[in-house]
C-alpha cells in the first residue's frame, strides 16, 4: 500500500513538470547604459553602450524640448549604438532618453534623460589680448617672467612660444582656463638686449591664432652709480661758496640728473658738466647758509645715456662753516722735531696744520732746502696732515732743512700765516779700530801661570804636555761715548807671527775665538772660564799674517750688557784639543797689545745720533 502511494506521488510530479515546460516565458531587455549627447550645428549626436541580449531588436530614441515630455521618437535597429538627431534649433535645450526593444516587442525601462543645446560652429580665431612684458616695453628687469594672454581657451598642444635672441624660457605653465601661458626662466635675461617673442597656436575648434603674433621688449642695462661727491658725506666746515660735484660711473643723461637733484634746505643749482658727461657740478648762484647741515639726494630718476636709472637713491650730507673763514692756517705739529738728531735715514716728514688744507698749493709750498735735489711723494692721512716720503734714504749724518712757505693755502684760500722752517740731523755712522788692552791681554797655562806683559800670546801645548790659551780684551767706551744706537758690523783681527810644531793638525784643525767675560784682570781661573754663547773660528792654518772673523753678535751682546761687563768685549783663543800628549810643542803665537805693531784690534762700525 505504501509503495503504491509513492508511485502515485512521483507520477503527479512528472505531469506537473511537463505542463510547465510547455509554456514560453520572455523578460524585457536591460535598460541601456552610457548615454551621452554631443551638441553640433543644428544637431545632436547620441552615443550609448550596446545591450547584449540575444533577442535584441534595437533601440527607441526619445527627445523633446521639455524634460518629461519627450514627444519625438525614432527607432534605431541593432547593432547601431549611435544616432544623429538633425533639424534642431541652435541654442535650444533638448532632452534625450533611450530604451531597448527585443524581437518580442518587450521594451526596457528608459534611461535617465540627458540634455544639451546645439551650437553654431566656432569660426572665430583666437588673438593675443596682452603680454608681460608689454609690447615695446623698455628697462625690463633681468629676472622678469614672460606671460601671454589669449582671447579664448587654447589647444595647449598646438601653442608654441619662441624668443630671439635664443633664450631658455623653461617649461610653460597654463591657467585652468587655458587662456594664459607663463614662463619662469631659470636664468636672468641679458642686460641691454631687445628680445622678440613669436607665438603660434590654435583654439579647440582648430582656428589658428590671428592678429599680431609677435611682441618685443628691451631689458634694463647695468645701473649707473655715484662714485664720489664733493663735499664728501660727513664733511664739516665747508665754505658757503662751495660747489657740489657728482662723479658718476658712466656717462649720464644730464637732464635726468639735474631733475633728480634735491636737498634740504633747498639748494638752487647752475649746472655744468665735463665733456664726457661723467662729472656734474652744481654751482649755487648764491652762497649757502653758514653753520647749516645740508642733506643732498640724487634720486633714481637720474639715468645714463641708455636710459638705465640708478638702482637706489644716493644720499649724503655736509655741514657748512660757522662763519667766513679768514683765519690763516698754521703748522701745529711736525716730525721730526726741530733740531732732532739720530733720525732714521728712511724718515718721512710729517706736518699737521691747524685746518684742512688745499693739497695742491700746500705740496707746492713744501721744499727741502738742504740737501739740494731731494724728491719724493706726498700722502694725506687726513685733510690737515701732509706726509712727505723721500724717494731715497738720506745719507748718514745729513743735516736736513725743510720749509713750508706761505704759498700754502687752506680750503678757503687763506695763505699760511708765515713760512715755517725746521731742521734735523740724520743718524751718523762711524767705524773705529779698538786695539786690545795691553794690561788685560796675554795667555794662561793650565798649570796656573799667567803672562800679561809679553808682546805675544801662545795658544797650544808644550813638550811637557801642558796647555796654553790666549786672551784679548777690547774697550767699548768710544761706542758708549757716542751713544751708539746700532752696531752694524764687528770684526776681530789678530796677527799670527809664529807657529811651532803642528797645532792645526794635532790639536783639532782650527783656532777658536770664544766669547768670554773674565773681567778687569787676567788670572789662572780664566783658563776654564765659561763661554758666553758665541764661539768663532779665527784661523785654520799656520800661515803667518792677519787672521780675522766677524764677531757682530758677540759685540752687540757685550754692548747691550756693557754696564755689567765694564764696557769690555773679551775673547779666549784656544784649540779644540788641550794637548795631544805627544811630548812635542804645538802652538801658535799672536801679537798682543804690548807689541809695537800688529796689535790685535776690533773693527766696529756703528750708528749714533
XYZ file of C-alpha atoms in Angstrom:
609
model
C 0.000 0.000 0.000
C 2.854 2.382 0.911
C 4.617 1.572 -2.383
C 1.529 2.436 -4.403
C 1.157 5.852 -2.775
C 4.793 6.682 -3.543
C 4.337 5.824 -7.196
C 1.242 7.985 -7.466
C 3.105 10.949 -5.953
C 6.035 10.618 -8.385
C 3.694 10.372 -11.351
C 1.929 13.565 -10.333
C 5.202 15.476 -10.091
C 6.222 14.402 -13.564
C 2.907 15.525 -15.027
C 3.257 18.938 -13.351
C 6.778 19.470 -14.727
C 5.699 18.526 -18.202
C 2.942 21.102 -18.136
C 5.341 23.888 -17.130
C 7.916 23.086 -19.859
C 5.313 23.539 -22.500
C 4.807 27.332 -21.675
C 7.121 30.236 -23.289
C 8.383 32.784 -20.625
C 10.008 36.219 -22.000
C 11.786 39.026 -19.983
C 12.288 42.645 -21.271
C 15.836 43.840 -22.181
C 18.083 45.578 -19.674
C 17.982 49.406 -19.587
C 20.747 50.769 -21.889
C 23.761 52.485 -20.290
C 26.321 55.163 -21.165
C 24.000 57.581 -22.964
C 25.775 60.839 -23.864
C 24.698 63.791 -26.014
C 27.239 65.727 -28.094
C 25.969 69.046 -29.491
C 26.723 70.155 -33.059
C 25.458 72.661 -35.584
C 21.609 72.167 -35.524
C 22.102 68.576 -34.478
C 22.983 66.348 -31.529
C 24.911 63.091 -31.718
C 23.803 60.427 -29.214
C 26.106 57.572 -28.198
C 25.441 54.645 -25.823
C 26.727 51.229 -24.827
C 25.397 48.157 -26.718
C 22.972 45.770 -24.976
C 23.930 42.075 -25.017
C 20.554 40.267 -25.137
C 20.445 37.645 -27.947
C 16.878 38.578 -28.925
C 17.597 42.327 -29.007
C 15.854 44.040 -31.915
C 17.054 47.655 -31.497
C 16.566 50.907 -29.587
C 13.983 53.675 -29.359
C 15.324 57.246 -29.104
C 13.060 59.865 -27.494
C 13.558 63.627 -27.448
C 11.828 66.918 -26.840
C 12.338 70.477 -25.667
C 10.906 69.896 -22.193
C 12.028 67.420 -19.567
C 9.499 64.606 -19.128
C 7.753 65.497 -22.404
C 9.807 63.654 -24.994
C 7.308 63.694 -27.851
C 9.650 62.650 -30.621
C 10.723 59.053 -31.087
C 12.825 57.248 -33.647
C 13.725 53.583 -33.865
C 17.388 52.557 -34.263
C 17.981 48.902 -35.225
C 20.819 46.951 -33.742
C 23.807 46.787 -33.828
C 23.931 50.609 -34.032
C 24.863 52.407 -30.794
C 24.740 55.955 -32.138
C 22.077 58.280 -33.512
C 22.380 61.768 -35.005
C 19.255 63.824 -34.421
C 19.075 66.613 -37.019
C 16.850 69.580 -37.798
C 17.252 71.067 -34.348
C 17.424 74.729 -33.406
C 20.799 76.064 -32.249
C 20.728 77.441 -28.737
C 17.603 75.456 -27.704
C 17.979 72.853 -24.975
C 16.821 69.355 -25.942
C 16.270 66.375 -23.643
C 17.006 62.818 -24.745
C 16.295 59.304 -23.420
C 16.608 55.727 -24.724
C 15.141 52.255 -24.255
C 15.929 48.837 -25.726
C 13.361 46.595 -27.532
C 13.565 42.843 -28.185
C 12.111 40.802 -31.032
C 9.030 40.027 -28.961
C 8.201 43.713 -28.647
C 9.245 43.942 -24.994
C 10.931 47.239 -24.052
C 13.401 48.027 -21.327
C 12.992 50.827 -18.870
C 14.031 54.233 -20.245
C 17.408 55.709 -19.409
C 17.726 58.880 -17.405
C 17.380 61.984 -19.541
C 20.424 63.801 -20.885
C 20.210 67.393 -22.083
C 22.235 69.623 -24.376
C 21.784 72.504 -26.817
C 23.042 72.519 -30.423
C 25.606 75.234 -31.165
C 26.830 77.006 -34.260
C 30.421 76.061 -35.295
C 33.355 78.114 -33.779
C 34.930 80.070 -36.640
C 36.368 82.909 -34.538
C 40.174 82.910 -34.497
C 41.828 83.442 -31.100
C 44.006 86.527 -30.541
C 46.612 87.728 -28.047
C 44.958 90.206 -25.683
C 48.009 91.207 -23.631
C 51.592 90.253 -22.810
C 54.034 90.654 -19.949
C 56.326 92.462 -20.631
C 54.099 94.648 -22.795
C 54.986 95.078 -26.448
C 57.684 97.754 -26.771
C 58.459 97.776 -23.038
C 61.901 99.067 -22.042
C 64.026 98.825 -18.911
C 62.589 95.364 -18.270
C 64.079 93.692 -15.189
C 66.518 90.885 -15.941
C 64.624 88.430 -13.717
C 61.226 89.101 -15.333
C 58.798 86.280 -16.154
C 57.095 86.008 -19.555
C 53.273 85.886 -19.904
C 50.865 85.697 -22.881
C 47.061 86.116 -22.501
C 44.607 84.818 -25.159
C 41.040 85.790 -26.073
C 39.763 82.212 -25.511
C 40.851 78.841 -24.251
C 43.589 77.344 -26.389
C 44.543 73.879 -27.540
C 47.728 73.890 -25.431
C 49.318 71.153 -27.515
C 49.398 73.477 -30.527
C 50.786 76.583 -28.808
C 54.483 77.445 -29.306
C 56.356 80.444 -27.877
C 59.821 81.267 -29.261
C 62.197 84.106 -28.361
C 65.061 85.780 -30.211
C 67.909 86.076 -29.345
C 67.652 82.477 -28.249
C 66.973 82.063 -24.539
C 65.797 79.109 -22.447
C 62.335 80.121 -21.209
C 61.791 76.844 -19.367
C 58.521 74.860 -19.314
C 55.171 76.634 -19.901
C 52.556 76.958 -17.156
C 48.847 77.304 -18.120
C 45.982 78.636 -16.026
C 42.979 76.271 -15.536
C 41.017 78.009 -18.318
C 43.917 77.616 -20.797
C 43.733 81.334 -21.616
C 47.115 82.315 -20.169
C 50.555 80.759 -20.560
C 53.542 81.924 -18.490
C 57.269 81.130 -18.223
C 59.613 81.462 -15.245
C 63.168 81.174 -16.680
C 65.853 79.606 -14.506
C 68.413 82.246 -15.525
C 68.275 86.002 -15.989
C 67.839 87.722 -19.311
C 70.827 89.545 -20.804
C 71.155 93.223 -19.983
C 70.500 95.956 -22.550
C 69.071 93.427 -25.037
C 65.984 93.675 -27.266
C 64.054 90.381 -27.340
C 61.390 89.428 -29.918
C 58.763 86.843 -28.898
C 56.728 84.911 -31.510
C 53.542 82.960 -30.591
C 51.715 80.330 -32.685
C 48.733 78.095 -31.809
C 45.063 77.118 -32.284
C 41.871 77.046 -30.248
C 39.897 73.827 -29.663
C 37.938 74.405 -32.892
C 41.190 74.405 -34.847
C 41.144 78.137 -35.528
C 44.709 79.448 -35.848
C 45.909 82.430 -33.836
C 45.138 85.680 -35.683
C 46.311 89.272 -35.400
C 49.713 90.295 -34.108
C 51.612 87.222 -33.015
C 54.902 88.894 -32.068
C 55.938 91.392 -29.432
C 59.272 92.770 -28.278
C 60.815 94.319 -25.185
C 64.215 95.654 -24.107
C 65.908 94.736 -20.831
C 67.435 97.156 -18.409
C 71.186 97.840 -18.538
C 73.642 97.971 -15.656
C 72.530 100.832 -13.394
C 74.807 103.852 -13.136
C 76.140 104.852 -9.733
C 77.688 107.796 -7.928
C 81.393 107.167 -7.326
C 82.071 110.174 -5.125
C 80.883 113.625 -4.227
C 82.444 116.845 -3.085
C 81.816 117.705 -0.358
C 82.023 114.098 0.809
C 79.452 112.610 3.135
C 80.029 113.840 6.681
C 82.352 116.710 5.747
C 82.198 119.722 8.042
C 83.430 123.298 7.974
C 82.601 123.548 4.273
C 82.858 127.079 2.806
C 79.477 128.547 1.932
C 80.645 129.324 -1.597
C 81.377 125.674 -2.302
C 80.253 123.856 -5.429
C 78.655 120.415 -5.215
C 80.077 117.838 -7.597
C 78.995 114.321 -8.520
C 81.343 111.800 -10.109
C 79.490 109.013 -11.953
C 80.458 105.510 -13.058
C 79.457 106.253 -16.663
C 78.185 108.987 -18.965
C 74.832 110.307 -17.751
C 71.694 111.839 -19.236
C 72.275 115.369 -17.982
C 68.624 116.419 -17.881
C 67.585 113.450 -15.733
C 70.442 114.043 -13.288
C 69.600 117.694 -12.853
C 65.942 116.803 -12.375
C 66.734 114.114 -9.790
C 68.697 116.522 -7.562
C 67.111 117.692 -4.320
C 68.351 118.955 -0.982
C 67.246 120.100 2.426
C 67.486 123.050 2.901
C 66.841 123.657 -0.776
C 69.827 124.488 -2.998
C 69.395 126.170 -6.379
C 71.898 124.921 -8.945
C 73.506 126.242 -12.063
C 74.807 123.055 -13.648
C 77.987 122.413 -15.583
C 79.361 119.152 -16.970
C 82.628 117.732 -18.193
C 82.575 116.770 -21.896
C 82.314 113.061 -21.065
C 79.131 113.645 -19.005
C 80.644 111.807 -16.038
C 81.198 114.777 -13.717
C 78.357 117.153 -12.855
C 78.832 120.346 -10.846
C 76.098 122.273 -9.072
C 77.228 125.896 -8.701
C 74.736 127.682 -6.435
C 74.238 131.267 -7.667
C 74.192 132.422 -4.041
C 76.253 131.265 -1.077
C 74.922 128.559 1.194
C 73.909 129.390 4.750
C 76.529 129.423 7.485
C 76.668 126.705 10.135
C 73.997 124.594 8.414
C 73.570 120.882 7.850
C 72.693 120.149 4.219
C 71.231 116.808 3.137
C 71.516 116.091 -0.582
C 69.676 113.394 -2.534
C 70.140 112.275 -6.102
C 67.066 110.171 -6.824
C 66.582 107.143 -9.039
C 65.285 109.425 -11.775
C 68.927 110.003 -12.707
C 69.672 107.877 -15.780
C 72.579 107.000 -18.009
C 72.563 107.641 -21.744
C 70.885 104.256 -22.329
C 68.010 105.239 -20.056
C 69.026 102.979 -17.165
C 68.121 104.566 -13.813
C 70.268 104.422 -10.702
C 69.397 101.357 -8.631
C 68.977 103.356 -5.422
C 68.936 106.991 -4.470
C 72.289 108.446 -3.394
C 72.211 110.444 -0.158
C 74.935 112.428 1.577
C 75.209 115.360 3.937
C 77.705 118.022 4.934
C 77.902 121.000 7.259
C 78.930 124.485 6.252
C 81.412 126.605 8.167
C 80.210 128.625 11.104
C 81.429 131.898 9.622
C 83.552 133.161 6.747
C 86.991 131.615 7.080
C 89.502 134.449 7.203
C 91.867 132.740 9.630
C 95.264 131.907 8.211
C 96.311 128.294 8.736
C 99.373 127.433 10.813
C 101.654 124.461 11.325
C 100.731 122.921 14.679
C 102.761 119.710 14.791
C 105.678 118.384 12.776
C 108.023 115.421 12.870
C 110.966 115.078 13.262
C 111.249 117.767 15.921
C 113.323 120.839 15.186
C 116.988 120.167 15.989
C 116.393 116.438 16.492
C 119.370 114.150 15.960
C 119.789 110.462 15.295
C 116.856 110.424 12.874
C 116.455 107.298 10.723
C 117.737 107.584 7.165
C 114.353 106.497 5.731
C 112.402 109.055 7.739
C 109.176 110.629 6.409
C 108.497 114.280 7.195
C 105.023 114.758 8.689
C 103.340 118.154 9.015
C 99.992 118.822 10.702
C 98.122 122.051 10.014
C 95.522 123.846 12.071
C 92.799 123.129 9.492
C 92.148 121.234 6.242
C 94.477 122.436 3.502
C 94.388 122.833 -0.243
C 96.584 119.902 -1.225
C 97.982 121.274 -4.477
C 99.178 124.618 -3.098
C 100.489 123.058 0.116
C 102.558 120.433 -1.684
C 103.975 123.114 -3.968
C 104.868 125.260 -0.955
C 106.835 122.422 0.683
C 110.513 122.089 -0.129
C 113.707 120.618 1.297
C 116.259 123.398 1.115
C 119.156 121.229 2.276
C 120.444 118.956 0.919
C 119.550 120.004 -2.605
C 117.776 117.816 -5.119
C 115.648 115.734 -2.747
C 112.496 114.415 -4.445
C 109.640 112.356 -3.084
C 105.901 111.741 -2.923
C 103.093 113.156 -0.803
C 100.240 111.489 1.048
C 97.419 112.898 3.192
C 96.273 110.629 6.047
C 93.745 113.366 6.860
C 92.715 116.656 5.291
C 95.023 118.662 7.602
C 98.015 116.291 7.745
C 100.618 116.022 4.976
C 103.372 113.391 4.779
C 106.446 113.699 2.515
C 108.187 110.425 1.665
C 111.674 110.999 0.129
C 112.393 108.900 -2.948
C 115.654 107.614 -1.421
C 117.125 107.403 2.076
C 119.184 110.312 3.376
C 122.939 109.767 3.701
C 124.362 109.170 7.185
C 124.853 112.376 9.137
C 122.904 114.576 6.696
C 121.625 117.860 8.106
C 118.140 118.226 6.630
C 116.335 121.563 6.447
C 112.762 121.811 5.174
C 110.180 124.535 4.919
C 106.579 125.283 4.013
C 106.213 128.750 2.546
C 103.205 130.995 2.940
C 102.108 129.971 -0.544
C 100.297 127.060 1.143
C 96.547 127.682 1.393
C 93.592 126.312 3.300
C 90.355 125.319 1.568
C 89.094 128.899 1.833
C 92.184 130.251 0.079
C 93.814 131.734 3.193
C 97.607 131.512 2.959
C 99.821 130.064 5.676
C 100.407 132.619 8.440
C 104.168 132.517 7.884
C 106.853 130.413 6.294
C 107.868 127.553 8.589
C 111.452 126.250 8.552
C 112.879 123.397 10.627
C 115.930 121.130 10.623
C 117.083 117.759 11.911
C 120.150 115.582 11.580
C 120.105 112.058 10.224
C 121.781 109.374 12.285
C 125.568 109.200 11.814
C 127.853 106.231 11.189
C 131.381 105.648 12.411
C 133.968 102.893 12.091
C 136.584 102.533 14.865
C 139.532 100.160 15.373
C 139.668 99.259 19.056
C 143.138 97.891 19.967
C 143.482 95.144 22.523
C 144.011 96.364 26.088
C 147.652 95.513 26.833
C 147.094 95.256 30.574
C 144.318 92.700 30.119
C 145.520 90.506 27.246
C 148.019 87.649 27.432
C 147.951 83.883 27.915
C 147.372 81.382 30.742
C 148.749 77.870 31.335
C 146.567 75.106 32.606
C 149.147 74.821 35.383
C 148.210 78.309 36.623
C 150.924 80.515 35.113
C 149.669 83.885 33.760
C 151.544 86.178 31.325
C 150.184 89.671 30.572
C 153.267 91.702 29.589
C 154.601 89.704 26.663
C 154.347 91.046 23.133
C 152.941 87.689 22.114
C 150.417 85.207 23.418
C 150.768 81.471 22.934
C 147.964 79.028 22.145
C 148.571 75.259 22.098
C 150.617 72.768 24.159
C 154.258 72.296 25.205
C 156.757 69.453 25.231
C 155.764 68.968 28.879
C 152.208 68.329 27.657
C 150.936 71.492 29.352
C 148.374 73.673 27.574
C 148.207 77.419 26.847
C 145.203 79.637 25.977
C 145.286 83.267 24.827
C 143.089 86.181 25.927
C 142.176 89.507 24.264
C 140.232 92.429 25.750
C 138.812 95.482 23.908
C 137.431 98.704 25.375
C 133.969 99.649 24.007
C 133.981 103.072 25.671
C 134.081 105.003 22.331
C 130.704 103.484 21.456
C 129.352 104.456 24.858
C 130.679 107.998 24.459
C 128.935 108.321 21.092
C 125.717 106.754 22.459
C 125.789 104.177 19.681
C 122.296 103.042 18.752
C 123.036 100.192 16.359
C 126.195 98.178 15.678
C 126.176 97.211 12.007
C 129.445 95.232 11.816
C 132.247 93.979 14.091
C 135.380 92.052 13.042
C 138.173 90.641 15.215
C 141.721 90.927 13.794
C 144.799 89.151 15.301
C 148.247 88.719 13.744
C 149.751 85.201 13.802
C 153.540 85.570 13.614
C 154.928 82.169 14.687
C 153.796 78.542 14.668
C 155.697 75.754 16.437
C 155.049 72.125 15.664
C 151.711 71.293 14.068
C 148.934 72.683 16.294
C 146.417 72.926 13.445
C 146.941 69.260 12.700
C 147.466 67.814 16.170
C 145.104 69.975 18.246
C 141.836 69.960 16.335
C 142.276 71.690 12.968
C 141.212 75.257 13.852
C 141.834 78.021 16.344
C 138.745 79.261 18.145
C 137.829 82.711 19.442
C 135.414 82.190 22.319
C 133.148 84.852 23.820
C 134.100 85.230 27.499
C 133.977 87.833 30.229
C 137.000 87.485 32.515
C 136.687 90.975 33.959
C 139.240 93.711 34.847
C 142.214 91.332 35.257
C 143.533 88.068 33.848
C 144.153 85.224 36.301
C 144.659 81.463 36.352
C 140.942 80.650 36.739
C 140.211 82.225 33.372
C 141.746 79.189 31.659
C 138.378 77.459 32.178
C 136.039 80.484 32.410
C 132.591 79.901 30.897
C 131.802 80.665 27.251
C 129.088 83.319 26.676
C 127.054 81.738 23.870
C 129.307 82.605 20.922
C 132.307 80.701 19.520
C 134.063 81.674 16.267
C 136.799 80.161 14.074
C 139.641 82.698 13.887
C 142.194 80.608 11.916
C 142.516 77.219 10.234
C 146.159 77.273 9.087
C 149.708 78.091 10.206
C 150.288 80.801 7.578
C 151.693 83.956 9.140
C 149.625 87.136 8.865
C 146.359 88.706 9.921
C 143.558 86.379 10.937
C 140.008 87.765 11.114
C 136.455 86.724 11.811
C 133.095 88.562 12.075
C 132.018 88.767 15.713
C 128.939 91.014 15.308
C 126.635 89.021 17.588
C 129.291 88.876 20.317
C 129.989 92.633 20.247
C 126.290 93.512 20.174
C 125.784 91.290 23.212
C 128.701 92.927 25.054
C 127.405 96.422 24.226
C 123.924 95.544 25.418
C 125.441 94.276 28.703
C 128.162 96.964 28.841
C 127.393 98.073 32.392
C 127.768 94.571 33.823
C 130.869 93.851 31.681
C 132.653 97.141 32.276
C 132.412 98.309 28.627
C 134.678 95.388 27.612
C 134.466 92.823 24.826
C 136.743 89.850 25.656
C 137.827 86.707 23.819
C 139.658 83.494 24.655
C 141.808 81.869 21.937
C 142.234 78.096 22.041
C 142.464 74.909 20.035
C 139.722 72.292 20.411
C 142.223 69.787 21.877
C 144.024 70.894 25.059
C 147.068 68.649 24.422
C 147.778 65.583 22.357
C 150.335 64.330 24.955
C 152.988 63.620 22.334
C 155.857 65.300 24.226
C 156.240 67.837 21.447
C 155.455 71.565 21.347
C 152.484 72.513 19.162
C 151.431 76.168 19.487
C 150.760 79.406 17.606
C 151.960 82.894 18.603
C 149.845 86.054 18.140
C 150.889 89.639 18.872
C 149.307 91.311 21.925
C 148.571 94.879 22.863
C 152.108 95.104 24.245
C 153.563 94.770 20.756
C 154.785 97.873 18.959
C 152.894 96.928 15.806
C 150.431 94.338 14.552
C 148.381 94.778 17.688
C 145.079 92.862 17.798
C 142.108 95.111 17.143
C 138.339 95.029 16.979
C 136.957 96.931 13.986
C 133.418 98.139 14.794
C 131.002 100.093 12.591
C 128.040 101.637 14.366
C 125.292 104.228 14.085
C 124.963 107.082 16.559
C 122.941 110.303 16.869
